[in-house]
GROMACS .gro file of C-alpha atoms in nm:
model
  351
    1UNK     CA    1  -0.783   2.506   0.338
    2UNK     CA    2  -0.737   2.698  -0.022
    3UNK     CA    3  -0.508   2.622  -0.249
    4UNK     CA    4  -0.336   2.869  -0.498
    5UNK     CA    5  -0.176   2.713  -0.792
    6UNK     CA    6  -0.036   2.914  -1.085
    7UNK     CA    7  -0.039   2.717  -1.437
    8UNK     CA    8  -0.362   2.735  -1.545
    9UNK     CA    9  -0.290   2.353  -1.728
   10UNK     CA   10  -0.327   2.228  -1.435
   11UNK     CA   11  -0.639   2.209  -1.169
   12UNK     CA   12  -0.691   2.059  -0.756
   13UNK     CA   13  -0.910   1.766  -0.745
   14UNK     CA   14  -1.094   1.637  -0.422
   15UNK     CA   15  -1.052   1.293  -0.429
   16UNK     CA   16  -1.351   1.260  -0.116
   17UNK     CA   17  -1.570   1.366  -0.434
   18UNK     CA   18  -1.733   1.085  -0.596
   19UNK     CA   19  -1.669   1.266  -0.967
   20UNK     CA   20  -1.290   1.182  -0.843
   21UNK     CA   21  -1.368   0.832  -0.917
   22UNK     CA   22  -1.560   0.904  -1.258
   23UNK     CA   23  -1.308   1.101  -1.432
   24UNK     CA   24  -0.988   0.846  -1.313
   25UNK     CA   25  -1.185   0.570  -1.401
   26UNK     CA   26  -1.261   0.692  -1.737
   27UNK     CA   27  -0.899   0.821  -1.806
   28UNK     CA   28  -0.623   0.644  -1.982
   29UNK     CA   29  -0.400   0.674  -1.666
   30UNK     CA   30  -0.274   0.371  -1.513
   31UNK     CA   31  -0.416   0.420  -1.202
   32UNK     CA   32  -0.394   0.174  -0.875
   33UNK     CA   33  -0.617   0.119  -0.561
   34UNK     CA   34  -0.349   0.371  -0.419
   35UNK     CA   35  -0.510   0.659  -0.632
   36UNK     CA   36  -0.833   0.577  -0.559
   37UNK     CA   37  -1.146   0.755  -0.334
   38UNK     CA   38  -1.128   0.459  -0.097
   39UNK     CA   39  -0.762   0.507  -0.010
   40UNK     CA   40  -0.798   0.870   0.034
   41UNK     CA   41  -1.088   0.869   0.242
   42UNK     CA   42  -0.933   0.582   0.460
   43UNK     CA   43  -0.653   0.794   0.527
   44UNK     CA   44  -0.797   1.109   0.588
   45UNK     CA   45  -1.032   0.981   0.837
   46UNK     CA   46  -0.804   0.768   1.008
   47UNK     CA   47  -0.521   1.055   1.045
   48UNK     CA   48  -0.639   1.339   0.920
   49UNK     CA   49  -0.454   1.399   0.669
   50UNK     CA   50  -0.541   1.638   0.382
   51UNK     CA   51  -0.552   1.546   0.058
   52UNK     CA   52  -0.363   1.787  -0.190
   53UNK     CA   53  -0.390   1.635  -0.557
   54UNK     CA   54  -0.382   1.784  -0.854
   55UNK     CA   55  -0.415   1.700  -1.250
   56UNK     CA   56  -0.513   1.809  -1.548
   57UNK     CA   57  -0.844   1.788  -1.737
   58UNK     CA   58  -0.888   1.775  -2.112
   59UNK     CA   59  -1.123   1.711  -2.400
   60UNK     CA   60  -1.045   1.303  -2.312
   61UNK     CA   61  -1.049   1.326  -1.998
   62UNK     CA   62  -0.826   1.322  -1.703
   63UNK     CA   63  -0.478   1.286  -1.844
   64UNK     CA   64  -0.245   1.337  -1.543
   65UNK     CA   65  -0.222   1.321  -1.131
   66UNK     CA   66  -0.054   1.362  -0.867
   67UNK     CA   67  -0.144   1.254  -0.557
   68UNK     CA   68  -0.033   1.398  -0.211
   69UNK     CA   69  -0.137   1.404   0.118
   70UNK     CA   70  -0.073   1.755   0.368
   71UNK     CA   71   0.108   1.545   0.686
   72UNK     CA   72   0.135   1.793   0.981
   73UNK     CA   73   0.283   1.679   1.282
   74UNK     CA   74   0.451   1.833   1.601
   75UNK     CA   75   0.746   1.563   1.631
   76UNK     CA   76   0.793   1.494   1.294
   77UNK     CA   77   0.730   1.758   1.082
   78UNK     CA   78   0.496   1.918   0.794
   79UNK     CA   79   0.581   1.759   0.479
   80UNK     CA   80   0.388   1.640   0.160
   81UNK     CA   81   0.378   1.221   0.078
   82UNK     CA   82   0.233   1.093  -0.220
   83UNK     CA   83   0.091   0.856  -0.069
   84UNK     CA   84   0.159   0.795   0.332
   85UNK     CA   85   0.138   0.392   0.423
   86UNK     CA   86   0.090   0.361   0.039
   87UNK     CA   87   0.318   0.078  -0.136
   88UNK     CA   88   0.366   0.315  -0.469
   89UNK     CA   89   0.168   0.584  -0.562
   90UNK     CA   90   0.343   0.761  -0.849
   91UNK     CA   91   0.249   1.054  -1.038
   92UNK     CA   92   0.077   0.991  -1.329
   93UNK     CA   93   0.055   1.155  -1.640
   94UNK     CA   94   0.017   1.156  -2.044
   95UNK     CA   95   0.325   1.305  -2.131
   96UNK     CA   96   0.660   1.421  -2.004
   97UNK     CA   97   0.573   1.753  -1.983
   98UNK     CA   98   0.255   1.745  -1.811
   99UNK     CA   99   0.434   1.516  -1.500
  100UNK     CA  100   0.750   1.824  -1.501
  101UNK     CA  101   0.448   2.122  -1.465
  102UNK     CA  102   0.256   1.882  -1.159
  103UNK     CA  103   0.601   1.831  -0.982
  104UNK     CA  104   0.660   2.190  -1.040
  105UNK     CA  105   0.330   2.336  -0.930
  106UNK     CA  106   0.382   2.083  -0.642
  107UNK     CA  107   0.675   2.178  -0.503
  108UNK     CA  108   0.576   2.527  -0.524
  109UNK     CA  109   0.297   2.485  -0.354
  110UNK     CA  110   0.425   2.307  -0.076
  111UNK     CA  111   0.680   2.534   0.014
  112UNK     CA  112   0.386   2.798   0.097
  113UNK     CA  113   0.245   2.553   0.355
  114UNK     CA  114   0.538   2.469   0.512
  115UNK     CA  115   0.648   2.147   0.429
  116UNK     CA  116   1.030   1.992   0.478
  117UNK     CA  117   1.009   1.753   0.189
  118UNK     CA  118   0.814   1.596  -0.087
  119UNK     CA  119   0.770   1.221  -0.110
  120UNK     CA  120   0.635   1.019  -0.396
  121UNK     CA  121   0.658   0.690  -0.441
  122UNK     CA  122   0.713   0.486  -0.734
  123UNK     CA  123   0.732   0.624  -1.102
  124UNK     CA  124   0.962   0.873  -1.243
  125UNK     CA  125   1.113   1.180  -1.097
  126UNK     CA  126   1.040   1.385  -1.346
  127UNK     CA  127   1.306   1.644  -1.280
  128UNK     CA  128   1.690   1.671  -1.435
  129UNK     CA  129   1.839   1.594  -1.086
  130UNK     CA  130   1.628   1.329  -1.029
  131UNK     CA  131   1.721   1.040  -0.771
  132UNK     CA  132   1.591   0.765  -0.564
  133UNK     CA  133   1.609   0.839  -0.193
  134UNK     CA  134   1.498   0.436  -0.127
  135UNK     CA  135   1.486   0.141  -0.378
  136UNK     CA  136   1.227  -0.146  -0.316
  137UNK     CA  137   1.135  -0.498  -0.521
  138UNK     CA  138   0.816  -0.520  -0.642
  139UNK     CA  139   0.632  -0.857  -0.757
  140UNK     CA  140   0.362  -0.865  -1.013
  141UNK     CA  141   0.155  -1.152  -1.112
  142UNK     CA  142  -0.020  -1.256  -1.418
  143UNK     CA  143  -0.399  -1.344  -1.349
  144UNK     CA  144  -0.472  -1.399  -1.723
  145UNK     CA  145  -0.270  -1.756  -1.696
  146UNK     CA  146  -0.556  -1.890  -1.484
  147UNK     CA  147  -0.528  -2.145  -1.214
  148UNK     CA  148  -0.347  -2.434  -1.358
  149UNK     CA  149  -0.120  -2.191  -1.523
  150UNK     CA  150  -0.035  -1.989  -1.202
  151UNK     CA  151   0.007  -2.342  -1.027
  152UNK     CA  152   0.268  -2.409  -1.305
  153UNK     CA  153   0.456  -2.104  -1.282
  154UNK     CA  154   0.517  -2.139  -0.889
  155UNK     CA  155   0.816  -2.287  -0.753
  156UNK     CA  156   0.804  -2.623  -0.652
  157UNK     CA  157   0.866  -2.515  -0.313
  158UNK     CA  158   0.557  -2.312  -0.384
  159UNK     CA  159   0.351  -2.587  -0.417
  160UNK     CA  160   0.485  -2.794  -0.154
  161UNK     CA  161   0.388  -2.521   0.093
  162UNK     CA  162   0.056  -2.492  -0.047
  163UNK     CA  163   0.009  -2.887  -0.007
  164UNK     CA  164   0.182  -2.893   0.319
  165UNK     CA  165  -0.084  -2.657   0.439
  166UNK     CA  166  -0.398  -2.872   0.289
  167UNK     CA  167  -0.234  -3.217   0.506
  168UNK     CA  168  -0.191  -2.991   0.839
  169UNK     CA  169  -0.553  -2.949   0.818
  170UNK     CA  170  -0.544  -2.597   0.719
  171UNK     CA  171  -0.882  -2.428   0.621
  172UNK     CA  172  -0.984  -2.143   0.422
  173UNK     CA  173  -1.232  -1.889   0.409
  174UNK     CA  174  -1.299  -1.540   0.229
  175UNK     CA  175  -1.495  -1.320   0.342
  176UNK     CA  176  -1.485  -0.910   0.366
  177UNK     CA  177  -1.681  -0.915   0.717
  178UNK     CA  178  -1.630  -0.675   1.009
  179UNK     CA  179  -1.588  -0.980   1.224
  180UNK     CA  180  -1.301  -1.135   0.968
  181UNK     CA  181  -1.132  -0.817   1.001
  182UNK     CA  182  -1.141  -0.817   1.394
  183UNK     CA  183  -0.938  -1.185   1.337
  184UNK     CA  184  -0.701  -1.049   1.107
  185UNK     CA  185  -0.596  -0.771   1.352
  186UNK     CA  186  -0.574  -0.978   1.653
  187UNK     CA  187  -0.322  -1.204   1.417
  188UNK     CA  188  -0.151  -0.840   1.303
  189UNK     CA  189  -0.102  -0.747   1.622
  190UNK     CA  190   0.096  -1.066   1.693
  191UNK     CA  191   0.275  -1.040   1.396
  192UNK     CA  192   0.424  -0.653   1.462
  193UNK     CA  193   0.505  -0.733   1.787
  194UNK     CA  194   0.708  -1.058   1.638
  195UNK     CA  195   0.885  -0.796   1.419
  196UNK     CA  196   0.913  -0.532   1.660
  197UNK     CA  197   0.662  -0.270   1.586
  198UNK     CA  198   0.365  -0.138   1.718
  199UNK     CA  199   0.026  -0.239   1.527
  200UNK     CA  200  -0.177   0.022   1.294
  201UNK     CA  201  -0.479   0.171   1.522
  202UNK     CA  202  -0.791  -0.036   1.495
  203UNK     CA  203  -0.923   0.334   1.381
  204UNK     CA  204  -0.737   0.279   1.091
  205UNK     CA  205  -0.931  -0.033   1.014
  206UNK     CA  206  -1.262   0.071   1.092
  207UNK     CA  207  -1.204   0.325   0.828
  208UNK     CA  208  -1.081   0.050   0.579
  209UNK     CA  209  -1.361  -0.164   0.609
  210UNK     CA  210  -1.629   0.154   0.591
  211UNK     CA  211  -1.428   0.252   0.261
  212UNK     CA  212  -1.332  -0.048   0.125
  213UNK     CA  213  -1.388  -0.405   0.216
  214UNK     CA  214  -1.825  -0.322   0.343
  215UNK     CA  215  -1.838  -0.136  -0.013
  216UNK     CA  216  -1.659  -0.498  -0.216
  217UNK     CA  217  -1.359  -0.305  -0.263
  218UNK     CA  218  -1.119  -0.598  -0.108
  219UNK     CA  219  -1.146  -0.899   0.083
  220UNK     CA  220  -1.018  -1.102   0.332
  221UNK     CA  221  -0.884  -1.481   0.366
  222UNK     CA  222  -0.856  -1.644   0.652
  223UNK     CA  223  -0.674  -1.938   0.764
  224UNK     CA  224  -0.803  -2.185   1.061
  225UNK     CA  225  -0.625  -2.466   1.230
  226UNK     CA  226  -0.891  -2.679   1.417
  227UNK     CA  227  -1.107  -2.374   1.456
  228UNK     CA  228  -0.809  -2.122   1.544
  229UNK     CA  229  -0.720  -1.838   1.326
  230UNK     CA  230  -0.361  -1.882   1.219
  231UNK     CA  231  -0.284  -1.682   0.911
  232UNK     CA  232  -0.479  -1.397   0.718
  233UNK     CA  233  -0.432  -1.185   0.432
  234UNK     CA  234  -0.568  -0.875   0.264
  235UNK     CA  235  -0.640  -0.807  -0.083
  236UNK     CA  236  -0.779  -0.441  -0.230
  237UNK     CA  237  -0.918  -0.423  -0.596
  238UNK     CA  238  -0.916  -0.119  -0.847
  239UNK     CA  239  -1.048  -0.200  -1.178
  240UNK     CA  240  -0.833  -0.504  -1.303
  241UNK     CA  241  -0.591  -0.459  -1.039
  242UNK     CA  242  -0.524  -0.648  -0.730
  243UNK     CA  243  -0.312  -0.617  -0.481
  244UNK     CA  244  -0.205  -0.796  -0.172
  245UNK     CA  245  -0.172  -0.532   0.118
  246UNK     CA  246  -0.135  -0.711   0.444
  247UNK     CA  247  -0.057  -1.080   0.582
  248UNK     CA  248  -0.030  -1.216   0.974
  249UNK     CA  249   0.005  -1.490   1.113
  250UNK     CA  250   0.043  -1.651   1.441
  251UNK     CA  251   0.349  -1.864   1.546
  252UNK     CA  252   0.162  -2.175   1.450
  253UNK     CA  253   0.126  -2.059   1.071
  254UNK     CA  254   0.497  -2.077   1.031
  255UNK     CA  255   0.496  -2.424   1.067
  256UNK     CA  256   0.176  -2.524   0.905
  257UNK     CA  257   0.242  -2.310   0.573
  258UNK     CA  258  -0.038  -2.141   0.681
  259UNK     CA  259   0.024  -1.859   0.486
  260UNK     CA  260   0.099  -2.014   0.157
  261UNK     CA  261  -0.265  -2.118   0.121
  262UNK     CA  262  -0.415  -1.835   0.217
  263UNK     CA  263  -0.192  -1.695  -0.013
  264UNK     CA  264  -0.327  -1.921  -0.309
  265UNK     CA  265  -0.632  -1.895  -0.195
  266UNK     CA  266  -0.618  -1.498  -0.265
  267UNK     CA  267  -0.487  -1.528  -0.564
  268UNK     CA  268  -0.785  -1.737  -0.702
  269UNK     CA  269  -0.997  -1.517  -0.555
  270UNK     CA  270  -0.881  -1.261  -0.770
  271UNK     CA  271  -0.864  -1.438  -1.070
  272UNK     CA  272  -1.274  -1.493  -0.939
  273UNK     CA  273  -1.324  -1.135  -0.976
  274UNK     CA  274  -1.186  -1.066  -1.312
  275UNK     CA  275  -0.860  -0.913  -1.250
  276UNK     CA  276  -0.570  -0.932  -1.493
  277UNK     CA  277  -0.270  -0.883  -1.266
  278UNK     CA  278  -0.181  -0.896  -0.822
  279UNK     CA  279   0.102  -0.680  -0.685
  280UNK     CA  280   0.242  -0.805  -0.400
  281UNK     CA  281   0.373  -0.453  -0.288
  282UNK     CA  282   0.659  -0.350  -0.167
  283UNK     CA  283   0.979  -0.538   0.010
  284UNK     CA  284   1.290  -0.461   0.114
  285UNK     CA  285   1.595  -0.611  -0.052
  286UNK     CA  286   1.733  -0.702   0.268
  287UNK     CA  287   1.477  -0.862   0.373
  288UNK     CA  288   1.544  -1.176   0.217
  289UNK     CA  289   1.304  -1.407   0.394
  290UNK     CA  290   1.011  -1.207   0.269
  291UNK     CA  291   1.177  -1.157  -0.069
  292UNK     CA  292   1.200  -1.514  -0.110
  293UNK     CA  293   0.796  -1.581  -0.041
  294UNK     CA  294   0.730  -1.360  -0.267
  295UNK     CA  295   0.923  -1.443  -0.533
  296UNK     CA  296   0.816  -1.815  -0.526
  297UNK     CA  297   0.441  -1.698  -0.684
  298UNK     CA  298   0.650  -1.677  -0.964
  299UNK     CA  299   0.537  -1.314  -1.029
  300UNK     CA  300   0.779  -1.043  -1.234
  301UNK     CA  301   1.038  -0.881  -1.005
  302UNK     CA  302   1.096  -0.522  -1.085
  303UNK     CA  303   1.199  -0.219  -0.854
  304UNK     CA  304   0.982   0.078  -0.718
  305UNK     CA  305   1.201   0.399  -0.698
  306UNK     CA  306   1.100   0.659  -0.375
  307UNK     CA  307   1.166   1.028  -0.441
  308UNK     CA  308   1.226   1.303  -0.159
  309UNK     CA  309   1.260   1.674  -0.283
  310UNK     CA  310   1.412   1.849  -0.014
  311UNK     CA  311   1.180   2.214  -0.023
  312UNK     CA  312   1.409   2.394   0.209
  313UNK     CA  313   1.745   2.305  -0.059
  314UNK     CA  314   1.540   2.247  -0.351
  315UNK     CA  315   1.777   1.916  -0.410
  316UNK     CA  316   1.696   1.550  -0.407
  317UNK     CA  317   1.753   1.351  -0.041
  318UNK     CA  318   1.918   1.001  -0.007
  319UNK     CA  319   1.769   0.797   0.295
  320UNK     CA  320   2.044   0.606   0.451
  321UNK     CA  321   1.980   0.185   0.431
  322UNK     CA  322   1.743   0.055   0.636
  323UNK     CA  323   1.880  -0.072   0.982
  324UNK     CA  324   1.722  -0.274   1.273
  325UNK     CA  325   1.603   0.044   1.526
  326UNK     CA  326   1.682  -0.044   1.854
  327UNK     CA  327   1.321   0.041   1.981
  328UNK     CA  328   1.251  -0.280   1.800
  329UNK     CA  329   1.382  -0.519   2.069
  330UNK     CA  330   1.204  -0.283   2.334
  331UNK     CA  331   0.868  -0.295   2.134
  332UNK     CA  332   0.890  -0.705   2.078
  333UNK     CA  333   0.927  -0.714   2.420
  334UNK     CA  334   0.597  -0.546   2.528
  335UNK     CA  335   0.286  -0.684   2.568
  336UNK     CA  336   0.033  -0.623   2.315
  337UNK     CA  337  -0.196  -0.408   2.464
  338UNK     CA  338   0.075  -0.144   2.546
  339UNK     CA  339   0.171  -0.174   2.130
  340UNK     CA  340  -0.168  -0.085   2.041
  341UNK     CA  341  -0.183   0.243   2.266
  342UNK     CA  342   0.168   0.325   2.102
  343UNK     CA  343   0.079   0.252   1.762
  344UNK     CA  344  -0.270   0.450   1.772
  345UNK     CA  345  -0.050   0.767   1.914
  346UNK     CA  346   0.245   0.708   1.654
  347UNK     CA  347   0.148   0.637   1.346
  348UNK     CA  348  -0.023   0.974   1.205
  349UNK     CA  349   0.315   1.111   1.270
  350UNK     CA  350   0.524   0.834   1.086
  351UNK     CA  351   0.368   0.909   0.732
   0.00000   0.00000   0.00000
């Protein structure tokens, strides 16, 4: 598809292109795995989704971007997110002025392809009427303590877990294998059906580990209780940054504190691979049992803002607070092999 844009500041950029990668990497933007190649090829050739970003190139480099993806759906609508099944992805930029002119050329351009809305996530809003649709926490850990001063900085519950875990006979392994993958979505597809949602297609994770863990762009930790996978985790690089995108478990973990050491075990793992910090992406602040994990790895707590532009309007939207769906007792109910079938046909429209 061809893209018009009118400010001649500011240019489309393919992310599937490898000289994506070169010029981000050798910008001063604070960039995540979330604006990376990987991520947008993973995307694209699990759903299909076109990529629509755009920036601006100058004598230093790149020096802004804004990532969206083209979502086109029959039940749910056309609609630009920056980025779909992407923690935070905000636009990014060297100055003020440069993020207003991306939103702007944004928005224009997707109400010539149709879309409802525009989503980003995380950042400013970079408009005067600015507002957060959805508020989430955020945790952020400092790598740079090292080991024993990450151990210190835990809770003591923290700790307990992770030693808990080590008696119960709980061991560890990380790897960024096909096979290791194929455990850690037999343990997610437990673990959505525990919370009442259908599992992300194995598609989806094919793609992942052809774009990111086969290239040593992530790994994977795996927990084993007398040979039996019980918990798994994981982790995508950029750079210095880590972050922690998926855990499972199985209903053994819970007791075992299964997850706790594999948890650890990630983080030293990072700290392996010379990163500095290790988001633990995004939670809900109602969902205090997960809120409470997280904030035992005695990371910094801060909030990630979500912005939706209503095109149609041209005003900011307000999502109503998260409630239990009642599909969720229906889907927890199911067996998994049904879940899968629903999740593989659901979740390119759910972006």
């Amino acid at each position: 598809m061809i893209y018009v844009i009118q400010n001649r500041d500011v240019i489309l950029l393919d992310p599937l292109d490898d000289h994506y990668m070169e010029s981000l990497q050798s910008s001063a933007l604070d960039a995540s795995f979330f604006h990376s190649s990987s991520w947008a090829r993973v995307l694209s050739k699990a759903y299909g989704f076109d990529p629509v970003y755009m920036g601006r190139l100058d004598g230093e480099g790149l020096s802004g971007l804004f990532a969206v993806m083209d979502v086109r759906s029959a039940i749910t609508g056309k609609r630009g997110v920056g980025l779909p099944f992407s923690d935070e992805c905000p636009l990014l930029c060297t100055d003020r002025s440069l993020g207003i002119a991306l939103l702007g050329e944004m928005i224009s351009l997707g109400k010539k392809l149709g879309w409802r809305y525009l989503e980003w996530r995380g950042g400013e809003g970079y408009h005067s009427s600015a507002f957060p649709s959805m508020v989430y926490a955020s945790h952020t850990i400092d790598l740079t303590l090292g080991e024993r001063g990450l151990l210190k900085s835990f809770r003591d519950s923290t700790r307990r877990n992770i030693k808990k875990a080590q008696k119960e006979g709980i061991e560890v392994q990380v790897g960024r294998e096909l096979e290791s993958l194929l455990t850690f979505y037999r343990l997610q597809c437990l673990t959505r059906k525990r919370h009442g949602l259908p599992p992300q297609p194995w598609s989806f994770f094919e793609a992942f580990w052809e774009e990111v863990l086969e290239p040593e762009k992530g790994f994977l930790v795996v927990g084993t209780q007398g040979g039996k996978p019980v918990a798994s985790a994981v982790f995508v690089i950029c750079g210095k940054k880590a972050h922690y995108k998926y855990g499972a478990s199985s209903d053994e973990a819970l007791s075992t504190r299964a997850n706790n050491l594999v948890m650890w075990e990630g983080i030293k793992e990072c700290v392996k691979r010379g990163c500095t910090e290790l988001s633990l992406g995004r939670t809900e602040f109602s969902n205090r049992g997960l809120l409470q994990f997280k904030r035992g790895w005695g990371g910094k707590e801060s909030s990630i803002p979500y912005f939706r532009y209503d095109l149609k309007r041209d005003e900011f939207l307000a999502s109503k607070a998260m409630e239990r769906n009642p599909l969720n007792r229906i889907f927890s109910r199911l067996p998994v092999s049904l879940l899968k079938v629903t999740g593989a046909f659901l979740y390119r429209h759910m972006a």
